[in-house]
XYZ file of C-alpha atoms in Angstrom:
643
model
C 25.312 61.191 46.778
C 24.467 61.430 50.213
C 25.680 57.893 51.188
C 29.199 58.609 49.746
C 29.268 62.073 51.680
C 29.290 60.326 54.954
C 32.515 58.972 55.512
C 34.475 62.201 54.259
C 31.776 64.334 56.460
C 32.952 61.672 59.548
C 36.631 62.232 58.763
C 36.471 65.621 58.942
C 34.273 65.488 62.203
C 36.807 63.261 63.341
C 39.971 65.564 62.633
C 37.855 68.437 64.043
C 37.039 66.887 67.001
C 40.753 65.722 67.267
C 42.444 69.460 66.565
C 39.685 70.846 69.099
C 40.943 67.979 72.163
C 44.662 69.099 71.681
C 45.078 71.702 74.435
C 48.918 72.413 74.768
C 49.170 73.910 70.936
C 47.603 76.946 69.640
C 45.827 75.580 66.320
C 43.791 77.558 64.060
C 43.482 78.658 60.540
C 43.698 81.848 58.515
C 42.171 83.089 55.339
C 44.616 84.588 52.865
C 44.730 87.896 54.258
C 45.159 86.768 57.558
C 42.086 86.587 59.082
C 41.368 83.754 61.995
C 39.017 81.911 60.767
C 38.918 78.933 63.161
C 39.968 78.360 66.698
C 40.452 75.413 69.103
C 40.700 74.885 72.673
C 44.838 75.243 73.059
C 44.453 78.233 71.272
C 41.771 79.871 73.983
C 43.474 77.874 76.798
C 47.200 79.350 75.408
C 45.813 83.043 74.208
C 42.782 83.371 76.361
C 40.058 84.651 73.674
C 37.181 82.709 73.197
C 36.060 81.437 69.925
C 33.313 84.041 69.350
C 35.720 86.825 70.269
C 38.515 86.305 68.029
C 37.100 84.925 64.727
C 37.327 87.634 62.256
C 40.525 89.245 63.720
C 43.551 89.231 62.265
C 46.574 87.470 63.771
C 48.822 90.219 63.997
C 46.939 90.786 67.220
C 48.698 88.465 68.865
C 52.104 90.609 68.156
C 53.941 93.001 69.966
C 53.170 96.385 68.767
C 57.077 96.620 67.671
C 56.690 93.484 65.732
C 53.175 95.125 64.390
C 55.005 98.129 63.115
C 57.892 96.424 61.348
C 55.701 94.450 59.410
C 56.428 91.448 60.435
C 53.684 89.166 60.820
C 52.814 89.939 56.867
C 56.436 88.916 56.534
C 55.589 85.696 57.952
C 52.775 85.064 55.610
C 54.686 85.799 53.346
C 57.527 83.390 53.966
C 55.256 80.699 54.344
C 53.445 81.344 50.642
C 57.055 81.521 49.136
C 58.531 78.746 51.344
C 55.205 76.607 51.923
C 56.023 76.453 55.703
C 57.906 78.922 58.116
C 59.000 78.488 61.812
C 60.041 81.237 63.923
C 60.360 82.004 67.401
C 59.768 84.788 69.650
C 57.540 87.512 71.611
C 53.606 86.922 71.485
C 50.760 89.048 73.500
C 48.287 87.163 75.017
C 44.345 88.216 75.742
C 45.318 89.974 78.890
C 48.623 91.741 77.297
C 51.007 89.694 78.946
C 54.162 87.607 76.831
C 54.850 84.464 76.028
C 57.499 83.121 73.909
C 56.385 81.326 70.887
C 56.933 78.580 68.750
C 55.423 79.451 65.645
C 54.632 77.356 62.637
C 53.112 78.774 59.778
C 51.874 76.036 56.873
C 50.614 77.743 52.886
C 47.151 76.123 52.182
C 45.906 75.691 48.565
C 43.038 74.413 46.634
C 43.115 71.867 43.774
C 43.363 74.593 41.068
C 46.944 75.630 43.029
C 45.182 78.759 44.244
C 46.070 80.257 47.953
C 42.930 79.348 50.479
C 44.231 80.277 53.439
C 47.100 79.095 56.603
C 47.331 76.920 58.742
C 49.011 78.156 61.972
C 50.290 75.695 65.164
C 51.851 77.566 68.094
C 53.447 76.511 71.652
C 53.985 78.307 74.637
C 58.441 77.663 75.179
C 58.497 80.372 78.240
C 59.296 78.060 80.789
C 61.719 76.559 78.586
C 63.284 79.721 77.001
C 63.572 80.619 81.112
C 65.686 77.640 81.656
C 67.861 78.384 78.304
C 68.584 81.938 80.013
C 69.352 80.981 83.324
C 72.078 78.281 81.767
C 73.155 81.064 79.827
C 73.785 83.726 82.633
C 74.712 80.647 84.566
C 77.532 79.743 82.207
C 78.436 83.123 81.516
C 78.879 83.936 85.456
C 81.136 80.959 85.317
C 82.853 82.012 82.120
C 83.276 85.655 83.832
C 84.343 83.886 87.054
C 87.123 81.558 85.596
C 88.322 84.232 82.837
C 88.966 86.987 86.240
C 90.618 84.838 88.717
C 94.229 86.084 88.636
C 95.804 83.849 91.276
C 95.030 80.288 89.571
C 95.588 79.412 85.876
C 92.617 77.755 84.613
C 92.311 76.397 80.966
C 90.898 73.112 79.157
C 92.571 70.618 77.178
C 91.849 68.822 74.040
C 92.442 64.544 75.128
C 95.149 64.802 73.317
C 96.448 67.683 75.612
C 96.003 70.879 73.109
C 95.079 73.887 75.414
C 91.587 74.809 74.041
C 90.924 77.795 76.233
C 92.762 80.513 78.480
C 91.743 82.628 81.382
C 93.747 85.839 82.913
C 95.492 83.779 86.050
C 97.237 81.489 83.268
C 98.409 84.651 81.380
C 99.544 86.310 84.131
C 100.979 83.279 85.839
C 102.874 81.749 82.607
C 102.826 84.921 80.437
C 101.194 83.627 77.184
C 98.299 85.902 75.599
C 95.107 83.087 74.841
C 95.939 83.923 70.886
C 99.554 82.707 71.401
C 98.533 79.191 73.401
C 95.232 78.035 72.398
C 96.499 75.334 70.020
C 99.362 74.923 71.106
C 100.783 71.283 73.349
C 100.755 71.750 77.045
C 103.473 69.986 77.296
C 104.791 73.376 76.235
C 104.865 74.339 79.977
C 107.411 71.693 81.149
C 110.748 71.622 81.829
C 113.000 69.582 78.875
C 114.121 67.061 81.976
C 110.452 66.532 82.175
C 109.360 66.208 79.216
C 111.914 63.515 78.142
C 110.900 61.889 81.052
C 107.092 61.695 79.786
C 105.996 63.505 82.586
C 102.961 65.043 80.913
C 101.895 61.771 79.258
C 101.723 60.147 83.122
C 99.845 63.621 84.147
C 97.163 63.069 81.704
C 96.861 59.391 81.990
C 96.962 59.138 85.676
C 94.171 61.755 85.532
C 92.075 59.445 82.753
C 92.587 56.558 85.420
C 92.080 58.114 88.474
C 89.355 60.908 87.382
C 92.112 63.484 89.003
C 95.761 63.887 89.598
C 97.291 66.416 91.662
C 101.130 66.891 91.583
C 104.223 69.747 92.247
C 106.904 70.455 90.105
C 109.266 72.860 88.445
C 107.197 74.477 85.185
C 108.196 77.290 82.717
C 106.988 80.438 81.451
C 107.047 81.920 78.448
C 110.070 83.620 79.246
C 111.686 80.785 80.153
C 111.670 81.620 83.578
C 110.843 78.594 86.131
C 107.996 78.360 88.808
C 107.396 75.658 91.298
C 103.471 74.811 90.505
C 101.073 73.026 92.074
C 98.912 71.753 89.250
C 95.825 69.716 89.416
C 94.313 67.534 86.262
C 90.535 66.028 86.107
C 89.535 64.404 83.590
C 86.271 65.344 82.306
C 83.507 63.094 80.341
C 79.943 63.468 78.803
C 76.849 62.046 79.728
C 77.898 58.992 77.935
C 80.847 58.606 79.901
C 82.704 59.869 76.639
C 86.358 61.219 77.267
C 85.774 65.113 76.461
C 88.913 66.488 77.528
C 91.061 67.856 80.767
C 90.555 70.584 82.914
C 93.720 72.412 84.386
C 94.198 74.544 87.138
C 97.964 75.804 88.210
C 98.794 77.771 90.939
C 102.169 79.486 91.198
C 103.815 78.492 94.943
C 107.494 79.791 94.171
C 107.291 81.875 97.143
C 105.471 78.801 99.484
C 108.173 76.615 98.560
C 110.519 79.979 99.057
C 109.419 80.173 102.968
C 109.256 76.593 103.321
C 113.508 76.550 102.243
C 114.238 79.444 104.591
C 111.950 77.996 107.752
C 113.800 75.006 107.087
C 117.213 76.516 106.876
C 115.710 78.646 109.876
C 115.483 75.744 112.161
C 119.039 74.045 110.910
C 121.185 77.367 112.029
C 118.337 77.985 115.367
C 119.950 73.980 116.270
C 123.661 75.024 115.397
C 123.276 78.285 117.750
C 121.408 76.221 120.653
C 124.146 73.822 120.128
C 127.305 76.258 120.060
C 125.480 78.205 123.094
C 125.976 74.804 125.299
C 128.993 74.402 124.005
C 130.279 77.698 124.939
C 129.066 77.539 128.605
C 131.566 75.043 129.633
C 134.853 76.755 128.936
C 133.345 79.927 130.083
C 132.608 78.576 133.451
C 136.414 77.185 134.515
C 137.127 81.411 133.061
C 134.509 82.578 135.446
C 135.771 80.574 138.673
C 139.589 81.944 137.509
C 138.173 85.434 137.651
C 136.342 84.585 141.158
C 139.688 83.125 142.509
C 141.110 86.103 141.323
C 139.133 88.988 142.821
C 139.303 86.977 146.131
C 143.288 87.023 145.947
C 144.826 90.146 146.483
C 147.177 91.564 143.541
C 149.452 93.834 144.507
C 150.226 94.864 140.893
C 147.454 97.381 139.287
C 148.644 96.089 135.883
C 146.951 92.201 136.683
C 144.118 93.909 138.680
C 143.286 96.082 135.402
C 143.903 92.641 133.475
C 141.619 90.842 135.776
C 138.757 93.546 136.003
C 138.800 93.695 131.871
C 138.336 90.033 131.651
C 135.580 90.386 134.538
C 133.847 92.733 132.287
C 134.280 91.119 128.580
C 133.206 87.520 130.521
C 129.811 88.834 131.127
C 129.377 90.441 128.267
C 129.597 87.249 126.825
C 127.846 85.397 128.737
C 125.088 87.680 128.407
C 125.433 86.914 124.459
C 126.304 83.148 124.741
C 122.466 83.523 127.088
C 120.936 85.427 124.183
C 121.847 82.350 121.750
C 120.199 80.115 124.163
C 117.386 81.793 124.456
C 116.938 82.093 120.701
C 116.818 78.520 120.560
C 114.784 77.319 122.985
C 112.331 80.644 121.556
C 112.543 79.001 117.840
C 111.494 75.164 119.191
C 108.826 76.730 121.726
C 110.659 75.660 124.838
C 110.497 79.103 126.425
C 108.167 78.802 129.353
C 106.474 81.817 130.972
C 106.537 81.463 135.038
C 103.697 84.410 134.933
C 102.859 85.969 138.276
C 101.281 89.403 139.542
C 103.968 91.528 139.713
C 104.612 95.016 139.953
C 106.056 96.794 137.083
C 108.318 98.932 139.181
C 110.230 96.007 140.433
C 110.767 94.748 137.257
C 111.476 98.392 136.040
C 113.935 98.290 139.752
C 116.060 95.249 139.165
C 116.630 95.887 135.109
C 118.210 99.074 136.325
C 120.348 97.705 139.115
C 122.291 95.208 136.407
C 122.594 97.932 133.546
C 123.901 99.989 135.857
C 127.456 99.631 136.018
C 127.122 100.010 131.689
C 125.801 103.055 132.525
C 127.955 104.585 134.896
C 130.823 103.371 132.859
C 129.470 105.250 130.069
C 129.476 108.069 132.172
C 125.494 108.331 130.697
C 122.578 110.034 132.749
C 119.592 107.984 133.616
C 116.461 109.741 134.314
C 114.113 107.253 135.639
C 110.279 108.834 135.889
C 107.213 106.136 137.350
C 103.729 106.731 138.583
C 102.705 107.001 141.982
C 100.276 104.363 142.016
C 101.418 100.866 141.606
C 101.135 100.031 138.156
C 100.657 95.924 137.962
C 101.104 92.999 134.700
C 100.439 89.314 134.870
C 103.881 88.290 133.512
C 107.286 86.605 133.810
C 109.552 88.523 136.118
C 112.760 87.209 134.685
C 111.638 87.821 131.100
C 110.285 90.947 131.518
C 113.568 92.652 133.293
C 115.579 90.881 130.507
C 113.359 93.118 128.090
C 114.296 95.961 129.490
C 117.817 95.133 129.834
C 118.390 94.698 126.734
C 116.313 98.185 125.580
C 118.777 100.183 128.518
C 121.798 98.374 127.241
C 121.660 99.012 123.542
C 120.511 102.894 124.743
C 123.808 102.676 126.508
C 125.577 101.203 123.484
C 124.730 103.277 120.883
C 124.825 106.964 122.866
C 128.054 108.078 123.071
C 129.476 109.009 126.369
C 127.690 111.490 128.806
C 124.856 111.085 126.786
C 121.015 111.306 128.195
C 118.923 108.504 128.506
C 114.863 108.273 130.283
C 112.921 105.775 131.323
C 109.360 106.582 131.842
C 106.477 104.140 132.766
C 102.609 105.377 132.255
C 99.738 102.995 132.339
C 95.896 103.600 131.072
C 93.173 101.210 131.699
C 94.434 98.815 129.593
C 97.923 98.987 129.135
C 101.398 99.594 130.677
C 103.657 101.447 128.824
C 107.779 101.819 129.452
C 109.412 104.038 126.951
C 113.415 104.070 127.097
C 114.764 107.138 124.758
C 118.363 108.428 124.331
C 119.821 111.189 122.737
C 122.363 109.014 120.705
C 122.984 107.936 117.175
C 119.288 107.179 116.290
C 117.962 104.805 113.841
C 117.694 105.494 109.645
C 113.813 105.432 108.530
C 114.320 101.901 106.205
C 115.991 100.121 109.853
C 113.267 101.068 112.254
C 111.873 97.267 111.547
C 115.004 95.542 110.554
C 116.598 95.994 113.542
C 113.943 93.582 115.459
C 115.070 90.681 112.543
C 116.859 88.445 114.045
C 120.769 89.179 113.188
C 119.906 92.312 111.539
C 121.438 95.645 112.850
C 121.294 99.156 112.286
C 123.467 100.439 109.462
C 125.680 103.436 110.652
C 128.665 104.843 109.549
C 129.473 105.372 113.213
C 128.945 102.267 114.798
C 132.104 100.423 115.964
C 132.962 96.632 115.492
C 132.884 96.460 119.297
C 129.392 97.547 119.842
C 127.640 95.659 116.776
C 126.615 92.995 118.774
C 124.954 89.921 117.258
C 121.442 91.419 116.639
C 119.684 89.037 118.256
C 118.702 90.860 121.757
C 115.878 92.849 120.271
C 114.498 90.116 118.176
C 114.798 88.163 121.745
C 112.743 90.972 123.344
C 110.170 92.070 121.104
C 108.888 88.049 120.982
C 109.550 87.840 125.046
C 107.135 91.219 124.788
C 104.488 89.201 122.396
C 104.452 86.094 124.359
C 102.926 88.422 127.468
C 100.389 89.734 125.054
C 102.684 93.079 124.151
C 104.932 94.703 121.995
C 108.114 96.610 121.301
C 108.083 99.662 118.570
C 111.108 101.712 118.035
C 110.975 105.179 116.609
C 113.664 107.540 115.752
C 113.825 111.505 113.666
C 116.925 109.609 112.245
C 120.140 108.960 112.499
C 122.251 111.831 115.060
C 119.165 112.613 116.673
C 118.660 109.258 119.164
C 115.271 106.938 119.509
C 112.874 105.378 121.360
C 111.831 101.885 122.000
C 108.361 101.620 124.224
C 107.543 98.075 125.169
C 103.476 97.836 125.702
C 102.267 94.967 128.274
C 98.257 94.355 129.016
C 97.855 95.559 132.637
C 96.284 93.423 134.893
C 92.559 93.241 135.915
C 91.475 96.049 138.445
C 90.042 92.949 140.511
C 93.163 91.292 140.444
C 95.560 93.920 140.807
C 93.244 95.477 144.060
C 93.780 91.991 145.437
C 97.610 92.371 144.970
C 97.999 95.343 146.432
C 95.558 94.592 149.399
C 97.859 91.770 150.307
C 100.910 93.257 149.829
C 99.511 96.186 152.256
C 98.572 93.550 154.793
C 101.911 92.061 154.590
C 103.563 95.705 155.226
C 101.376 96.139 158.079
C 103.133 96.811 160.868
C 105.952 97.160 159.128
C 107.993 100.025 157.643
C 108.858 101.013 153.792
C 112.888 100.969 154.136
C 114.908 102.175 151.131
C 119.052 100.695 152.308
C 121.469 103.104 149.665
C 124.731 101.355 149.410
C 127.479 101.271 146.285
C 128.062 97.644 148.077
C 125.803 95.465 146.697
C 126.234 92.389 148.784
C 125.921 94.720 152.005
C 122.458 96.348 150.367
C 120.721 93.234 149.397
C 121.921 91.370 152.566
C 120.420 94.487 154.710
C 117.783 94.338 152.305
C 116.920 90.633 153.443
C 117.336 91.225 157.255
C 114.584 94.086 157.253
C 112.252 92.174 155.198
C 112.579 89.295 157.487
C 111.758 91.839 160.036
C 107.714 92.262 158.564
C 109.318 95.300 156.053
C 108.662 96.362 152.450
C 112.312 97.184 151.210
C 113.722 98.583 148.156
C 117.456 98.964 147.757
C 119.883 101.241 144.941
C 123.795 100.936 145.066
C 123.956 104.708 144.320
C 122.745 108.104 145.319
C 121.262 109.199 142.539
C 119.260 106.314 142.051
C 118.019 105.754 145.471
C 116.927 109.417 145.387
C 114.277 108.540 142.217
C 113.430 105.587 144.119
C 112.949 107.494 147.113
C 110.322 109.528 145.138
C 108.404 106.912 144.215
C 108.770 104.176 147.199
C 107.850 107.204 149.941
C 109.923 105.300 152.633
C 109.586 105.839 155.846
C 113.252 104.813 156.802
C 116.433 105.227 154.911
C 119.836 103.302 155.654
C 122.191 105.568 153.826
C 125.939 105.049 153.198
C 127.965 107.948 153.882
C 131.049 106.475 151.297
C 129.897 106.453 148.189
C 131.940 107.275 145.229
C 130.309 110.599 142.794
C 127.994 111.606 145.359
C 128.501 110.705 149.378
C 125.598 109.948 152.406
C 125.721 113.571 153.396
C 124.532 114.942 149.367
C 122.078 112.185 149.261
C 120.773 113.308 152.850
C 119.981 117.142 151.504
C 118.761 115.919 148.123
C 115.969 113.572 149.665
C 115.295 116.158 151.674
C 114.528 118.544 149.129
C 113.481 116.222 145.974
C 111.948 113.568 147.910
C 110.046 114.886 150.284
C 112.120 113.116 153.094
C 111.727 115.748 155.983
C 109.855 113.240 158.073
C 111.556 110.362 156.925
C 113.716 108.475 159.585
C 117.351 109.020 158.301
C 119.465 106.559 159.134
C 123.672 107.424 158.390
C 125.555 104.062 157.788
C 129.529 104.119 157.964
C 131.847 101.731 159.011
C 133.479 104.707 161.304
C 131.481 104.831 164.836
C 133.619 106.598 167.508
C 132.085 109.745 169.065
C 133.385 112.463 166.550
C 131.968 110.243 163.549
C 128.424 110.033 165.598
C 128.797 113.804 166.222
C 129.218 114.463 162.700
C 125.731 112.398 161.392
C 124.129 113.948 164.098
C 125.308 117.621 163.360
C 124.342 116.988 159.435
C 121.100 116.192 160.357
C 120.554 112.450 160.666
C 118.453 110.367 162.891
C 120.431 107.930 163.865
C 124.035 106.338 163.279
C 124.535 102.744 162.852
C 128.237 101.316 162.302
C 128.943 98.681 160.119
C 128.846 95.887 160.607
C 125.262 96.163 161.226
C 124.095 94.498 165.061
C 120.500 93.017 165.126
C 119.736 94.504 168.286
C 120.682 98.297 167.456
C 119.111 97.836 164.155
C 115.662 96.714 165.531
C 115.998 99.162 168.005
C 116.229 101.749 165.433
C 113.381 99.890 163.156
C 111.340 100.799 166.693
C 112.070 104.303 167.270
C 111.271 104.363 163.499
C 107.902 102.758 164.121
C 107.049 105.407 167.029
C 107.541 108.264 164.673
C 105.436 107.337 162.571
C 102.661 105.480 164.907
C 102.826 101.833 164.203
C 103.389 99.125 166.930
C 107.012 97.919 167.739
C 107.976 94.657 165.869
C 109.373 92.050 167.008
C 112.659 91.648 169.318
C 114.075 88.770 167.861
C 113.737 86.285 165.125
């Protein structure tokens, strides 16, 4: 008896000892009641109780106490006597009341008779993998969140046959189907009829299975039947195995790309006709302008042909001005305006814009209010560009002000920025126009305006980019329409360094010399003065009328004036008392200019208060003699004799 013992006493030794060397499963049994009633290493290594600890206790221990109070692990007991074996998986506690999740196996024991002896129970720690399963999870339901709430792309999967097998909220809002009307449905649905006889979408998809992605553009259509020019994109995507699982899809609506495309296209077409019917334009108009040059030079002794001749002096340079404004919208549209940027100061720029709107002005019979700082306010920019800025902001205040209207220019700088507002008093500018008007070819709508002052609309579009090339800007604003506007152009200033420089050496360059303001209504007589004293070591200004020289006299602070007694609206001798008292000119060195110079005429200067009289034409000699007395008054050495 005990020699046949052996071997089944050595099996089971042998399937103990093997149960007890398995360490990465939980094994031990139960009695029928669910007691432990053995216990192997995995279990202790898995759990953490020791042998002699947990024999005895029953298994629910290992249970959370919510699983403990809905009966559960009896449950499992018994679903393994019913079933024979039961596998769950879930929550368990270990020694040291931290959780693990489970793989449980629960197996029904019995004994020969068929009676219940107990359970057998296996279980594995799956944490690590259940962590895995949960970050796929949230992974693939951040991605499912991501795809489903992009709005600007349409994003859905298709069968390999090309059924659309999912849907997200850019391809609803982009082709107008609800998922529960598509998903099933052929994408070759969202083609044109052209296209799809043409077996467009069969290429798609097979260029895609050949090439692993196709990209393409073309016409699509909605659910309305509406049509959208698409950019669409098709991979093809496989399995592990290489298997052919399907197609993803993404579409992105580019109507309005392709719509900006057309007009910058169409843009640069009509910018090439107007460059092209500018240059076109300049050579009859210059034979017109050497007929009008040969005409002022001839005298006509009939006012009828010197009224014809002034009229086309006047509409020839209007224009010319707009046959220039086409040019420069060109060359501005195929970058070939260059900025010759210098230090300059802003009221020469503000100086010369003035002088060529001026006769506009006056013919308007408008008032021009001109208001600068005292210091020197200086810009790194384009002389030429920046007065045609302001030309065209004085002319269209001119323009569009009725007659005798008001209109102010006024010029403040901070620390950063120059500022020139120009503001009228005339028909002003609806709400919905204040930014249309800068479009190129767009104008104002008013019931007023007249077919002869429309214009082309191009000059502010012209000046608000010249303003942005220098760094600045051009804003209108207006109360509306009857009640006038404003345009202020903003430039950068330049640096304090740079500007201190400037001024230093335009200060050493004066030195010496005297600040002359020449007033003359004849221009070529002004500027050529205007030359001769600067050749002499001066600073000079000029202004061809009175009330213009006296605002420059308030800001230039001359020391010497030349001042023509024969100007039309207001003569030498008004100009004389106005400086005087608006200027500040009681010390200034007034000089009366006139081509009358017997003795009365010299009496007469001399009794209003002048300085000195100097006849026309102007000798060098008396001139730098009066340039010295000049200098005396106001203690700084003589200049120069001669030149």
């Amino acid at each position: 008896m005990l020699a046949e013992s052996r071997p089944e006493n050595s099996l089971e030794q042998r399937l103990q000892l093997l149960i007890e060397a398995v360490t990465d499963y939980g094994i031990f049994m139960l009695d029928p009641e669910g007691r432990i009633v053995s216990w192997n290493s995995g279990a202790q290594k898995l759990k953490g109780y020791r042998r002699d600890e947990i024999l005895g206790q029953h298994f629910s221990i290992f249970y959370p106490p919510e699983a403990v109070d809905s009966g559960w692990p009896q449950e499992e007991l018994r679903l393994a006597q019913l079933r024979g074996r039961f596998e769950d998986e879930g929550w368990r506690l270990r020694k040291d009341g931290t959780r693990f999740w489970a793989n449980v196996t629960i197996t029904a024991l019995y004994g020969p008779m068929g009676e219940l002896t107990g359970f057998a129970k296996i279980t594995r720690d799956l944490t690590e993998r259940r962590r895995h399963e949960d970050e796929l999870r949230a992974s693939e339901e951040r991605f499912r969140l991501l795809v489903d709430s992009v709005q600007d792309y349409a994003i859905f999967m298709l069968s390999p046959e090309g059924i659309v097998e999912s849907w997200n909220a850019g391809a609803e809002a982009i082709k107008g189907y609800r998922g529960e009307e598509i998903i099933g449905a052929d994408f070759r649905t969202f083609y044109t009829p052209e296209d799809r006889a043409a077996g467009k979408p069969e290429a798609a998809l097979g260029k895609a299975l050949e090439q692993g992605r196709f990209e393409t553009e073309g016409w699509r259509v909605r659910k309305d039947g509406s049509l959208f020019w698409a950019n669409v994109v098709i991979t093809a995507v496989r399995g592990p195995g290489g298997d052919l699982r399907g197609f993803a899809k993404i579409t992105r609506d580019m109507s309005e790309r392709r719509r900006l495309e057309e007009l910058e296209e169409s843009s640069r077409r009509m910018n090439e006709f107007l460059a092209m019917l500018a240059h076109e334009l300049r050579n009859p108009l210059a034979p017109i302008r050497n007929a009008v040059t040969i005409m002022q030079l001839e005298t006509l002794s009939s006012p009828v042909l010197r009224n014809c001749r002034d009229v086309i002096d006047r509409q020839l340079t209007q224009v010319t001005r707009l046959v220039d404004d086409l040019l420069d919208v060109g060359r501005l549209s195929t970058g070939k305006i260059k900025l010759r940027k210098e230090l300059l100061r802003l009221s020469d720029v503000v100086a010369r814009s003035i002088e060529t709107v001026r006769p506009l002005v006056t013919s308007r019979r408008h008032t021009l209010d001109v208001e600068q700082p005292q210091e020197p306010v200086w810009v790194n920019g384009d002389s030429t560009r920046l007065s045609q800025v302001l030309q065209n902001l004085l002319v269209n205040a001119a323009k569009y002000t009725p007659d005798n209207g008001r209109i102010a220019l006024k010029v403040r700088a901070d620390e950063s920025f120059a500022y020139v507002t120009v503001q009228d008093n005339g028909r002003g500018i609806a709400a919905d126009d204040l930014q249309r008007i800068f479009q190129l070819f767009a104008q104002a709508e008013t019931a007023q305006s007249a077919a002869s002052e429309s214009g082309l609309g191009i000059g502010l579009t012209l000046a608000r980019s010249l303003a942005e090339m220098h760094g600045g800007s051009i804003e209108a604003a207006s109360a509306g329409r009857g009640r006038g506007s404003t345009f202020t152009l903003r430039l950068p200033v330049a640096g304090q360094a740079a500007a201190a420089a400037a001024e230093e050496e335009r200060q050493e360059e004066a030195a010496g010399g005297l600040r002359v303001l020449v007033i003359d209504d004849n221009r070529d007589s002004a500027d050529s003065a205007s030359d001769v004293l600067r050749l002499l070591g001066n600073q000079v200004e000029s202004a061809y009328d009175g009330e213009n020289g006296i605002q420059v006299a308030q800001r230039f602070r001359p020391h010497m004036v030349l001042l023509d007694l024969a100007m039309p609206g207001m003569d030498g001798y008004e100009v004389r008392r106005r400086l005087i008292a608006e200027a500040d000119a009681s010390a200034t060195y007034l000089v009366a200019m006139t081509g009358f110079g017997n003795e009365d005429d010299k009496k007469r200067t001399r009794d209003a208060g002048f300085d000195a009289h100097l006849t026309k034409p102007v000798e060098l000699d008396a001139l730098i003699a009066l340039l010295n007395e000049a200098r005396a008054r106001f203690g700084k050495p003589a200049g120069a004799t001669s030149f």
